[in-house]
Coordinates of C-alpha atoms and ligand atoms in Angstrom, one line a residue:
X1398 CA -25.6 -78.1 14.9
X1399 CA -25.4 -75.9 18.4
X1400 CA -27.2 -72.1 17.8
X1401 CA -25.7 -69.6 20.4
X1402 CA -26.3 -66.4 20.9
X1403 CA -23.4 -64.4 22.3
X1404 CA -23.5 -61.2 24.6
X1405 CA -20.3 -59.8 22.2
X1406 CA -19.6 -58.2 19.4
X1407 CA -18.9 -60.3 16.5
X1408 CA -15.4 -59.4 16.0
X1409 CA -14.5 -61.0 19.5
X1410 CA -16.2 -64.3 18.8
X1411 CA -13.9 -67.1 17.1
X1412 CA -15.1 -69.1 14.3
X1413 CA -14.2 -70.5 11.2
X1414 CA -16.6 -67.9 8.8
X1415 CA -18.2 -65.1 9.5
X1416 CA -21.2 -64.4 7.2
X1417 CA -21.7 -61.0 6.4
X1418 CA -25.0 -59.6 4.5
X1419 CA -24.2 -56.4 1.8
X1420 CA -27.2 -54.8 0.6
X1421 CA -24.9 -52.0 -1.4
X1422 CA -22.0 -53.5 -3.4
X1423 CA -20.8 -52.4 -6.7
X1424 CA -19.8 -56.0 -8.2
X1425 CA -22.5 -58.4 -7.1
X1426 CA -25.8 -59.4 -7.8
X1427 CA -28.7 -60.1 -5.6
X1428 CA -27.9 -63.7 -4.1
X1429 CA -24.4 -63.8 -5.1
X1430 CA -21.9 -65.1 -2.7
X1431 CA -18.3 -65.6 -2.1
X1432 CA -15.8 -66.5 0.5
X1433 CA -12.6 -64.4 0.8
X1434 CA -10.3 -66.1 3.7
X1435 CA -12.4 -66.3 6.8
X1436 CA -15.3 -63.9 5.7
X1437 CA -18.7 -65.2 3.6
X1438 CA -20.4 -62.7 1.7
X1439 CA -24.0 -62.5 0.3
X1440 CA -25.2 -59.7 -1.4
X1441 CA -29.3 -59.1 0.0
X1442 CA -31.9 -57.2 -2.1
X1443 CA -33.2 -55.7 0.9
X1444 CA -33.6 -56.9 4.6
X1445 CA -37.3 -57.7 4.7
X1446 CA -38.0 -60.6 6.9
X1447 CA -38.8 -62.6 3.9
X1448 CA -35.9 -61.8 2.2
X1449 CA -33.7 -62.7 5.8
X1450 CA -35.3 -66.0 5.8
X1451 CA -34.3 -67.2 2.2
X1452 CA -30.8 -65.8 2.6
X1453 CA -30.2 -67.6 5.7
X1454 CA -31.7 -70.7 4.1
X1455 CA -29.5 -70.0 1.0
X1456 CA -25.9 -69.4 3.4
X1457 CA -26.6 -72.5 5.7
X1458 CA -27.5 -74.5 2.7
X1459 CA -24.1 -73.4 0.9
X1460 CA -22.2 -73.9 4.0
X1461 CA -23.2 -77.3 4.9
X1462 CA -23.0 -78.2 1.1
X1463 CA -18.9 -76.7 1.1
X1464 CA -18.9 -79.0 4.4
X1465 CA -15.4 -77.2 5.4
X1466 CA -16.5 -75.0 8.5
X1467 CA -16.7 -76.3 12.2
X1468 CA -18.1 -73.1 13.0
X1469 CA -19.4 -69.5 12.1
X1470 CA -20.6 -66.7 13.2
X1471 CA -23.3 -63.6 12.4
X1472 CA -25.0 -60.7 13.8
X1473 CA -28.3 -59.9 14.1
X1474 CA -30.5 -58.4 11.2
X1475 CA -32.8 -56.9 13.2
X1476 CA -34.8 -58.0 16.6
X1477 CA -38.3 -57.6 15.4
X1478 CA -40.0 -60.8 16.0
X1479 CA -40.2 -61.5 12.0
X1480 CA -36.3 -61.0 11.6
X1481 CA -35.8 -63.0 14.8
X1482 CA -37.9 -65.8 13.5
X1483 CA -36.5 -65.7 9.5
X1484 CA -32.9 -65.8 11.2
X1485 CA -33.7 -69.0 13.5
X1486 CA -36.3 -71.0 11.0
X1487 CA -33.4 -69.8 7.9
X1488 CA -30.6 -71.5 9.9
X1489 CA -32.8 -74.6 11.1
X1490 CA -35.6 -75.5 8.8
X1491 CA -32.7 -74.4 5.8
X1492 CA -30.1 -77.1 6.8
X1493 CA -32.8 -79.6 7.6
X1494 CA -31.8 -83.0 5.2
X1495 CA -33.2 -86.1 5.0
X1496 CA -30.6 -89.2 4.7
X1497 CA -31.9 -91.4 7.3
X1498 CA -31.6 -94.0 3.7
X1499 CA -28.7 -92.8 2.5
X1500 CA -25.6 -95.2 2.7
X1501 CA -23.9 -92.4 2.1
X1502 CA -25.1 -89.1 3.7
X1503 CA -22.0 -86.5 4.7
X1504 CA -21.1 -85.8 8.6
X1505 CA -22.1 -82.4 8.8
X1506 CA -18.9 -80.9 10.1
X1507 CA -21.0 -77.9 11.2
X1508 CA -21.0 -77.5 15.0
X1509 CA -21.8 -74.5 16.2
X1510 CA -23.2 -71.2 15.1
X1511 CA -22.5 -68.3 17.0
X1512 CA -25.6 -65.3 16.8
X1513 CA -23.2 -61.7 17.8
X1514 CA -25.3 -59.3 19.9
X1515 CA -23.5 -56.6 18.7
X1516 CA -26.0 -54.0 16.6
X1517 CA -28.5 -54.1 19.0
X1518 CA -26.7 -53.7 22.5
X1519 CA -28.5 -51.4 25.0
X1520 CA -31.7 -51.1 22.5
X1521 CA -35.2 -51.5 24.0
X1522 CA -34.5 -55.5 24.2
X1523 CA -32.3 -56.7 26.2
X1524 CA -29.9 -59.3 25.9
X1525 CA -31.8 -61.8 28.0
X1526 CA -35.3 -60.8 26.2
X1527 CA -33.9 -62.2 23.1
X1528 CA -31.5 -64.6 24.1
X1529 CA -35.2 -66.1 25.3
X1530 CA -36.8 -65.6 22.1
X1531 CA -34.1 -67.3 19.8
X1532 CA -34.5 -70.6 22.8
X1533 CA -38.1 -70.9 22.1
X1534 CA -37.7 -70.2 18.1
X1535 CA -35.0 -73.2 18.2
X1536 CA -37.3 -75.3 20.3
X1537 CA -40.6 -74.6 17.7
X1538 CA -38.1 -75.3 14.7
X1539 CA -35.9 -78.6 16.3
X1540 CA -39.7 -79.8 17.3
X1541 CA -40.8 -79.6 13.6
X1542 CA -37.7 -80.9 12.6
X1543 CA -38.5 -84.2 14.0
X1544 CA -42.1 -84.2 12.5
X1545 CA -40.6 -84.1 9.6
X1546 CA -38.3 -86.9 10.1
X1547 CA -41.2 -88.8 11.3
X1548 CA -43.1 -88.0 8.5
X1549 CA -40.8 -88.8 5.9
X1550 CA -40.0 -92.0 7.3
X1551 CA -41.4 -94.7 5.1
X1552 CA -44.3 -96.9 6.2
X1553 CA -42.6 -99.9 6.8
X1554 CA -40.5 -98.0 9.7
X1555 CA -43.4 -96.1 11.0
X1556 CA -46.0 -98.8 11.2
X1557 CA -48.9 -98.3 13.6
X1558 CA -47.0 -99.7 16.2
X1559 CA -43.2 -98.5 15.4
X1560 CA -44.3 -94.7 15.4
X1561 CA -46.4 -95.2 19.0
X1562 CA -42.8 -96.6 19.9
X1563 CA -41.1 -93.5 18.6
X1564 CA -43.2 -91.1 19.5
X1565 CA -43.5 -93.0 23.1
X1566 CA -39.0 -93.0 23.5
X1567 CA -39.5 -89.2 22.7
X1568 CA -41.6 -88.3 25.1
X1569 CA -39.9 -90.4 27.7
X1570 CA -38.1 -87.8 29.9
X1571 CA -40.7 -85.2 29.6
X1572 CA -43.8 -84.4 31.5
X1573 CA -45.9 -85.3 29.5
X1574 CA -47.9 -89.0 29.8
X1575 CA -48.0 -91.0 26.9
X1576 CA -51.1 -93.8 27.1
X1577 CA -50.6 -96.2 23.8
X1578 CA -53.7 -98.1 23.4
X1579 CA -53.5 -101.6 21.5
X1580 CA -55.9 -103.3 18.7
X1581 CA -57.9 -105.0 20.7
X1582 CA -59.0 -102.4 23.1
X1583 CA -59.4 -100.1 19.7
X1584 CA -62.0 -103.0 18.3
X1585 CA -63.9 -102.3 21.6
X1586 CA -63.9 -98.7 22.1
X1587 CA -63.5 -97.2 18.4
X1588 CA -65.2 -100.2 16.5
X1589 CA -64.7 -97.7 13.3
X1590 CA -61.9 -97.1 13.4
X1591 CA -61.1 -100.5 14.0
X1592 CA -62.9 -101.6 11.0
X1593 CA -60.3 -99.3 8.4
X1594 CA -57.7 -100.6 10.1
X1595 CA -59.0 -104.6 9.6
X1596 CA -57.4 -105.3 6.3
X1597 CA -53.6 -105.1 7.7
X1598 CA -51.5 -107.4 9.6
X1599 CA -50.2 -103.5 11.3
X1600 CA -52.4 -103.3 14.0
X1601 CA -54.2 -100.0 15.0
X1602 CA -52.9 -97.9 17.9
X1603 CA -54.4 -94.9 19.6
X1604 CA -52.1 -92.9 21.4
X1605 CA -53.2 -90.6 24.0
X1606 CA -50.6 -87.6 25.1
X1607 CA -51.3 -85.2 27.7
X1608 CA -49.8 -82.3 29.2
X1609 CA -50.3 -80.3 32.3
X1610 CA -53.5 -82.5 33.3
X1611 CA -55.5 -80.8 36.0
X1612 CA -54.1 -78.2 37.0
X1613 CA -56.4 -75.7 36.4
X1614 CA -55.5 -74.9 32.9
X1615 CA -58.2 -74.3 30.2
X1616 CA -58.2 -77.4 27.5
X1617 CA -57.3 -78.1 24.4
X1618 CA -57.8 -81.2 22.7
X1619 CA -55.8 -81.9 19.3
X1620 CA -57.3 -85.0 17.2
X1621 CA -54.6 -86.1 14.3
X1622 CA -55.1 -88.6 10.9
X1623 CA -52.2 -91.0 11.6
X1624 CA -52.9 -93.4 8.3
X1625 CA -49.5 -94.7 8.2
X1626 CA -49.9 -95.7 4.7
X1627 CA -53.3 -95.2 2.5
X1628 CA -53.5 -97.5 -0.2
X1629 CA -57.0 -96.9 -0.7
X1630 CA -58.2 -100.0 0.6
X1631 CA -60.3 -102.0 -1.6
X1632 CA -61.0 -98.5 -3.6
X1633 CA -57.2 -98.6 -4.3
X1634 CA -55.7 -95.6 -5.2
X1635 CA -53.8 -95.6 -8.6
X1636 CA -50.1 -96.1 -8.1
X1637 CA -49.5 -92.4 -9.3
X1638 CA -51.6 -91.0 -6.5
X1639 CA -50.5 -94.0 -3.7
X1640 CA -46.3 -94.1 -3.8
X1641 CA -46.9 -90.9 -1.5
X1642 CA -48.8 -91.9 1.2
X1643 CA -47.1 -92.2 4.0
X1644 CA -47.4 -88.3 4.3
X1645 CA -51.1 -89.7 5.2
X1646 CA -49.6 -90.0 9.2
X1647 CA -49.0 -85.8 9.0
X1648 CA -51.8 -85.0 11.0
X1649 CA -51.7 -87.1 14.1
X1650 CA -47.6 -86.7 14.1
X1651 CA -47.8 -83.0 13.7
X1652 CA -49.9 -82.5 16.9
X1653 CA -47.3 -84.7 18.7
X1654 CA -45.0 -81.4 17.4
X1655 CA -47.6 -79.7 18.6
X1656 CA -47.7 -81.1 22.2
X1657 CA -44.1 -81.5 22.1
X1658 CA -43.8 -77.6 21.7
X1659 CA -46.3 -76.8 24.2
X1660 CA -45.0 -78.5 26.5
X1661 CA -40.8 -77.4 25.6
X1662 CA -41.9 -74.0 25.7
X1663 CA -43.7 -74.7 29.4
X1664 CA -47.3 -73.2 28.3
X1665 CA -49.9 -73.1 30.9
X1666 CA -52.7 -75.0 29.2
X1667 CA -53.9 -78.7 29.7
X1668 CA -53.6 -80.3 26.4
X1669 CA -54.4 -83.9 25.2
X1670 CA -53.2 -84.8 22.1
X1671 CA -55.0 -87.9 20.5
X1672 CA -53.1 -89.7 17.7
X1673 CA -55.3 -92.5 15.5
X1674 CA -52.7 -95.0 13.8
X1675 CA -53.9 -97.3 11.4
X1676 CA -52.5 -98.8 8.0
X1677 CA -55.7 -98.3 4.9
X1678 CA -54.7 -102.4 3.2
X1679 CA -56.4 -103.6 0.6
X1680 CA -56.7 -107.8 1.7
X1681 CA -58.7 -110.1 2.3
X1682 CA -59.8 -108.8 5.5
X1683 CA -60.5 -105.3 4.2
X1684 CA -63.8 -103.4 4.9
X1685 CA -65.4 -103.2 1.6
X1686 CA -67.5 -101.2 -0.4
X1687 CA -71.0 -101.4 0.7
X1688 CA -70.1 -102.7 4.3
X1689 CA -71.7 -101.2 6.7
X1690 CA -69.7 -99.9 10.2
X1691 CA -70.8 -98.6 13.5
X1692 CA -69.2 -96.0 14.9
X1693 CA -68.2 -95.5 18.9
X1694 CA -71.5 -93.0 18.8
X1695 CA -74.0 -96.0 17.5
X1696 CA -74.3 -94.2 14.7
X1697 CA -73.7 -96.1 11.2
X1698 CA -72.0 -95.6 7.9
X1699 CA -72.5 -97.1 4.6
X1700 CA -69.3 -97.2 3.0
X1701 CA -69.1 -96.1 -0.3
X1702 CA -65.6 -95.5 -0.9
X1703 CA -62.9 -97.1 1.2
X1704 CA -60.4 -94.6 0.5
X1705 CA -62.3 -91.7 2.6
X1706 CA -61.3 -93.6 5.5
X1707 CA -59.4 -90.9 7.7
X1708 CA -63.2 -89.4 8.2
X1709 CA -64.3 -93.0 9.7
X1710 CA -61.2 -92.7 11.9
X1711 CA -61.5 -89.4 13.3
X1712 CA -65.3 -90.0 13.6
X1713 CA -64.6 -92.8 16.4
X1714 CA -61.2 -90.0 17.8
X1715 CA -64.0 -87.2 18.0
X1716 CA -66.5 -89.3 20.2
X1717 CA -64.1 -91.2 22.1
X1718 CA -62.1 -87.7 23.6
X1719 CA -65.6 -86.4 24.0
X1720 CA -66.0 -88.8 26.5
X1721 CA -62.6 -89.4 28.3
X1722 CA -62.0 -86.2 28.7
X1723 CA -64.2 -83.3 30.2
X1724 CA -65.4 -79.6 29.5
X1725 CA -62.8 -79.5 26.8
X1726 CA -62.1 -75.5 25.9
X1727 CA -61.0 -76.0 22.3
X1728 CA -60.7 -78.7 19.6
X1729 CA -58.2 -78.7 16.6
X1730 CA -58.3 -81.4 13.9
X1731 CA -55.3 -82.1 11.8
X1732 CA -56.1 -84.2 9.0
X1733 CA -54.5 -84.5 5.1
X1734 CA -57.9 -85.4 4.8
X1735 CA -59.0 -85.0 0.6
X1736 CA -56.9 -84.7 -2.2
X1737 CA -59.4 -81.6 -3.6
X1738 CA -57.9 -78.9 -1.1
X1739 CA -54.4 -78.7 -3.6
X1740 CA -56.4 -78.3 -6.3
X1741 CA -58.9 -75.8 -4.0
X1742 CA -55.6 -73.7 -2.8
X1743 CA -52.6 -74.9 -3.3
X1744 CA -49.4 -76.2 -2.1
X1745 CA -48.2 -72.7 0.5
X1746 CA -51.2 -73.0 2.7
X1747 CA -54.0 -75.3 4.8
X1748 CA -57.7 -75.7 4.4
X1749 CA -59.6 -73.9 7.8
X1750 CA -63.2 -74.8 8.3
X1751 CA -65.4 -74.4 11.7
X1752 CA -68.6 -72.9 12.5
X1753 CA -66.5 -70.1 14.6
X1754 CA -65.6 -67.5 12.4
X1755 CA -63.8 -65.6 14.7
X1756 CA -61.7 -68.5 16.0
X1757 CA -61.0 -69.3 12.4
X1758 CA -60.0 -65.3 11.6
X1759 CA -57.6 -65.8 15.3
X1760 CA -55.9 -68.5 13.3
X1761 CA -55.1 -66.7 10.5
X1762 CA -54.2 -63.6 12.1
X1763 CA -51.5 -66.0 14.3
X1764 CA -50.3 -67.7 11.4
X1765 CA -49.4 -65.0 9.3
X1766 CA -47.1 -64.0 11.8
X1767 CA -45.0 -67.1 11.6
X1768 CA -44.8 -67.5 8.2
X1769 CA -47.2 -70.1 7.6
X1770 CA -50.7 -69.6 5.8
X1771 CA -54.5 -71.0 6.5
X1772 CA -57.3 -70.6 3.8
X1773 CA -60.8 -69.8 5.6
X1774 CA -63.3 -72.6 3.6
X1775 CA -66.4 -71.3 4.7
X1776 CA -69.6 -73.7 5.1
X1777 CA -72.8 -73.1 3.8
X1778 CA -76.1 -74.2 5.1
X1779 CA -76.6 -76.1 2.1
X1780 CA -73.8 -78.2 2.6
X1781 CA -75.6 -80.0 5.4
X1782 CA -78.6 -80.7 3.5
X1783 CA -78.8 -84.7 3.3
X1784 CA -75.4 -84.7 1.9
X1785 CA -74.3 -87.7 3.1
X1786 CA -77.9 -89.5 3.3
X1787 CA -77.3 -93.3 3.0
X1788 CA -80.2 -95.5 1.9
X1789 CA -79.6 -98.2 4.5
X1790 CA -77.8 -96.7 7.6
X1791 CA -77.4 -93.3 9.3
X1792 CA -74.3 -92.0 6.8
X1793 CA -72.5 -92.4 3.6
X1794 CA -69.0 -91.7 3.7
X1795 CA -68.4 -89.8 0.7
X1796 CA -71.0 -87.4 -0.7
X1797 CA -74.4 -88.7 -2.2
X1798 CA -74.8 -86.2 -4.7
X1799 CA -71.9 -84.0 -6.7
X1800 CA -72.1 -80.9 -5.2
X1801 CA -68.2 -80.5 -4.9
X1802 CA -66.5 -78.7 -2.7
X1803 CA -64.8 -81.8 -1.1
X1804 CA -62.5 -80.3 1.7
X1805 CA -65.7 -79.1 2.9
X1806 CA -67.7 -81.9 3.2
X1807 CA -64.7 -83.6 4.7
X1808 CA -65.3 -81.1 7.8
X1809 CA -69.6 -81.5 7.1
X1810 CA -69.3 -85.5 7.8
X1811 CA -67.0 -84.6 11.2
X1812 CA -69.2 -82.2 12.5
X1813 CA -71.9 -85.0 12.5
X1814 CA -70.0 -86.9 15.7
X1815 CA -69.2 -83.4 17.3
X1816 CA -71.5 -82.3 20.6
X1817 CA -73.4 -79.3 20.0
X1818 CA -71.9 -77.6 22.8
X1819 CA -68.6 -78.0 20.9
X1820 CA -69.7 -76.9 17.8
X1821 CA -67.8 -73.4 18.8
X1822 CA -64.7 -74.7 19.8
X1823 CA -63.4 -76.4 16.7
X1824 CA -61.5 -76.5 14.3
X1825 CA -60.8 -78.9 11.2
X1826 CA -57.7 -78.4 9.7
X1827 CA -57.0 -80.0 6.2
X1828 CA -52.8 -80.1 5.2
X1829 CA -53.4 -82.6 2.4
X1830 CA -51.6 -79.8 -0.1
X1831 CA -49.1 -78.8 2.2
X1832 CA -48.2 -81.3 5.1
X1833 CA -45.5 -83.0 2.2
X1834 CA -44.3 -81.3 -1.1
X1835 CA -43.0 -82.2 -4.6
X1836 CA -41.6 -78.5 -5.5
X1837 CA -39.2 -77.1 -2.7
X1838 CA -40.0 -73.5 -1.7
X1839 CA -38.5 -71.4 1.2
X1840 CA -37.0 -73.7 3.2
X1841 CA -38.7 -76.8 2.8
X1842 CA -37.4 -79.8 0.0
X1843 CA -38.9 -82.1 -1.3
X1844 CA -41.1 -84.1 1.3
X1845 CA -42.7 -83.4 4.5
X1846 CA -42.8 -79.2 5.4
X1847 CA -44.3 -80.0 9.2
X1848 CA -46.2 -77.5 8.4
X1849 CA -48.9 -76.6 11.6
X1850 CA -46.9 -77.0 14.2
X1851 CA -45.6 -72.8 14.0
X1852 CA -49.1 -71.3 13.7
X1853 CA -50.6 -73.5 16.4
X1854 CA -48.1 -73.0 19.1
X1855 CA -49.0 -69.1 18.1
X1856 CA -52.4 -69.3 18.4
X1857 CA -51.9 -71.1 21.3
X1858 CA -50.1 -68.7 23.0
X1859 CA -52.5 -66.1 22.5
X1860 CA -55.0 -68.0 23.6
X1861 CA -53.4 -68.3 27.0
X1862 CA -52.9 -65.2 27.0
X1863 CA -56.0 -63.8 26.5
X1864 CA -57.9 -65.3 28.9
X1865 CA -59.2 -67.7 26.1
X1866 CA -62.8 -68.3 25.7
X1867 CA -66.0 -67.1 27.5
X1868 CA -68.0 -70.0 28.7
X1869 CA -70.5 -69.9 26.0
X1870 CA -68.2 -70.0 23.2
X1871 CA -65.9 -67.3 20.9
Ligands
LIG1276 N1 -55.3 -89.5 2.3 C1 -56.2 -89.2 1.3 C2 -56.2 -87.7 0.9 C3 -54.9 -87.2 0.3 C4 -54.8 -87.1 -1.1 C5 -53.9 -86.7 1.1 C6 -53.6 -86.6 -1.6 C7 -52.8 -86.2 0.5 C8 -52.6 -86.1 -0.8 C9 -57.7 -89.5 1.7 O1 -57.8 -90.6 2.6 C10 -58.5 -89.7 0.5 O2 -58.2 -90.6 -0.2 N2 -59.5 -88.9 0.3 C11 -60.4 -89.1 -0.8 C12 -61.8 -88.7 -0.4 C13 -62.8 -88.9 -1.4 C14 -62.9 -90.4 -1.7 C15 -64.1 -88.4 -0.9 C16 -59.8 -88.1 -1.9 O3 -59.4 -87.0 -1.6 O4 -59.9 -88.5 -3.0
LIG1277 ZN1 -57.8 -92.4 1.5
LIG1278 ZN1 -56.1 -91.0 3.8

């Protein structure tokens, strides 16, 4: 499906449908719709962006489900940047389907839709002002798109090795280097993350992405979960909890969005993108309860659970980009990290945590503008207090005593393989509650949303654009 928009009014473009919104009709109720000859009613409760964005999920959902029209056409609802964005993430993130295992999923006859210019010629934006904003809205949206294809796929088809393929063919013709880095070279430089990844016959891969590399840019380096599938391990999950999790791969495929965006959109900032890929198996050549691992930093952990293994992993990703890559400006973690944050907020937003409460508010405020939602989990000094204090070696994996607050101490045990002068310039992102969901809302169905791949690219942008960071931190 081809989005246009069209310097014309809408009654001099041809298509098969035109959609037209009524807010004031005698006969219909809110939502209803019909179809008289070539023109597509919807009656609208009002035209708040929020309301645009389900109606335009709700039209291209009915029109791709009719599967009758080659083409249609509509006029803009407005040109605010919310009614922009509700009209472009309606039409793409709405008619987003998932039938890669479907023997029998429809041809969407659905080719082009045509955007009219017509209600707001010779306003205060010009045609060319948001012909460009509607480009980069399609390029965020077909980006997350593809996350959540990748995500969705099962685990056999994205083993450690099959997504570094995918994600390697995607980047292909693009400027940005992709460095895929095998099992054994993981054993030697990430000997922790090597050790959750033993019990497989997948082999680890780390892949290493980078954009706009020297060039004077400030840095930002994004550090993703990529557990193709988390059994558990040796803790193994019960089936209930484990049929899911392949969604365990969100965070390391959702920076690749991330990247992917950054570097579609042509942002000036140097940006490495570190994805961890492992399989958690339960075998006979599992890391087990008790073992005992050392990390990249020397630093040991008794393992006390085998299921909090995406910690282990990103311990080794945090060291290792500390050291390959230089005066880094920023640090973002994506992780569907513990199962508590649902239970903590909820399916609609993420977990935020970070010592940098201002770069944490700058998230929110960013994200709230695209439609996507961040809950600040504050730490507490207490926290930190011998939490994870491990009789025999440096760390315990999970926490020693039961204070709770488990999406916390999942950022507590990071921040203990994080440099001091970094301490600023991070941020650990949890989307275990809304990186893949069981109740459609909005315009996401049932499985992965992509989620984080919108309010990054926002913060993103204002970061670059305001000059970033003093030297010494937010
Ligand atoms: N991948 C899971 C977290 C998860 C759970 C993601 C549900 C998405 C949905 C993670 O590896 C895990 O199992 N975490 C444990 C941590 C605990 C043992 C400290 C958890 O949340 O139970
Ligand atoms: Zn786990
Ligand atoms: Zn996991």
């Amino acid at each position: 499906m081809k989005i246009s928009f069209i310097n014309k009014q809408i009654k001099d473009i041809e298509s098969d449908l035109e959609i037209i919104l009524l807010k004031n009709h005698k006969y219909l109720k809110v939502n209803d719709l019909f179809i008289k000859d070539t023109k597509f009613y919807v009656k609208i409760a009002n035209f708040k962006h929020y309301t645009l964005t389900e109606t335009f999920t709700n039209t291209i959902q009915y029109i791709s489900k009719i599967n009758k029209y080659k083409s249609i056409k509509i006029t803009l609802y407005g040109i605010s940047d919310k009614k922009l964005q509700a009209l472009i993430d309606g039409l793409i993130l709405g008619i987003y389907n998932f039938t890669k295992y479907q023997s029998e999923a429809k041809n969407l006859k659905l080719q082009d839709v045509f955007i009219a210019n017509e209600d707001y010629k010779n306003t205060q934006l010009s045609y060319e002002k948001i012909k460009m904003k509607i480009e980069n809205l399609i390029i965020i949206n077909t980006n997350i798109n593809l996350v959540r294809d990748m995500i969705n796929s099962v685990a056999q088809d994205t083993t450690p090795i099959k997504i570094s393929n995918w994600i390697k063919e995607e980047v292909k013709n693009t400027d940005i280097e992709c460095i895929i880095k095998d099992n054994s070279y993981i054993k030697k430089e990430l000997p922790a993350f090597y050790d959750i990844s033993k019990g497989s016959i997948n082999k680890p891969r780390l892949v290493h992405l980078k954009y706009n590399e020297n060039k004077g840019y400030k840095k930002i380096v994004l550090i993703g979960k990529g557990v193709t599938f988390d059994t558990g391990g040796i803790s193994l999950k019960p089936s209930a909890y484990m049929y899911d999790m392949r969604l365990d791969k969100a965070g390391a495929v959702t920076i690749f969005g991330i990247i992917k965006s950054i570097h579609d959109l042509k942002l000036p900032i140097e940006v490495h993108a570190m994805l961890g890929f492992s399989e958690n198996m339960i075998s006979n050549n599992a890391y087990k309860p008790g073992d005992v691992i050392k990390t990249r930093s020397g630093k040991s952990i008794e393992i006390m659970n085998t299921d909090a293994e995406g910690r282990i992993l990103l311990a080794d990703l945090f060291e290792y980009s500390q050291d390959k890559i230089k005066q880094i400006d920023y640090i973002f973690d994506y992780a569907t990290l513990t199962g508590s944050v649902s239970g903590a907020i909820g399916q609609y937003s993420a977990g935020l945590i970070g010592h940098n409460t201002q770069l944490k508010n700058k998230m929110i405020k960013a994200s709230n503008k695209v439609d996507e939602w961040y809950v600040n989990l504050p730490f507490n000094r207490y926290f930190f207090e011998d939490s994870y204090k491990s009789a025999i070696a440096d760390f315990t994996n999970i926490p020693t005593s039961s204070i709770g607050g488990g999406t916390i101490m999942g950022g507590v045990f990071i921040n203990n393989f994080l440099k001091n002068k970094y301490k600023n310039k991070w941020l650990h992102i949890d989307i275990a509650c809304v990186a893949f969901i069981k109740n459609s809302w909005k315009y996401h169905e049932f499985g992965a949303t992509g989620f984080g791949v919108k309010s990054s690219i926002n913060l993103i942008r204002r970061l670059t654009k305001t000059g970033l960071i003093k030297k010494d931190g937010i």
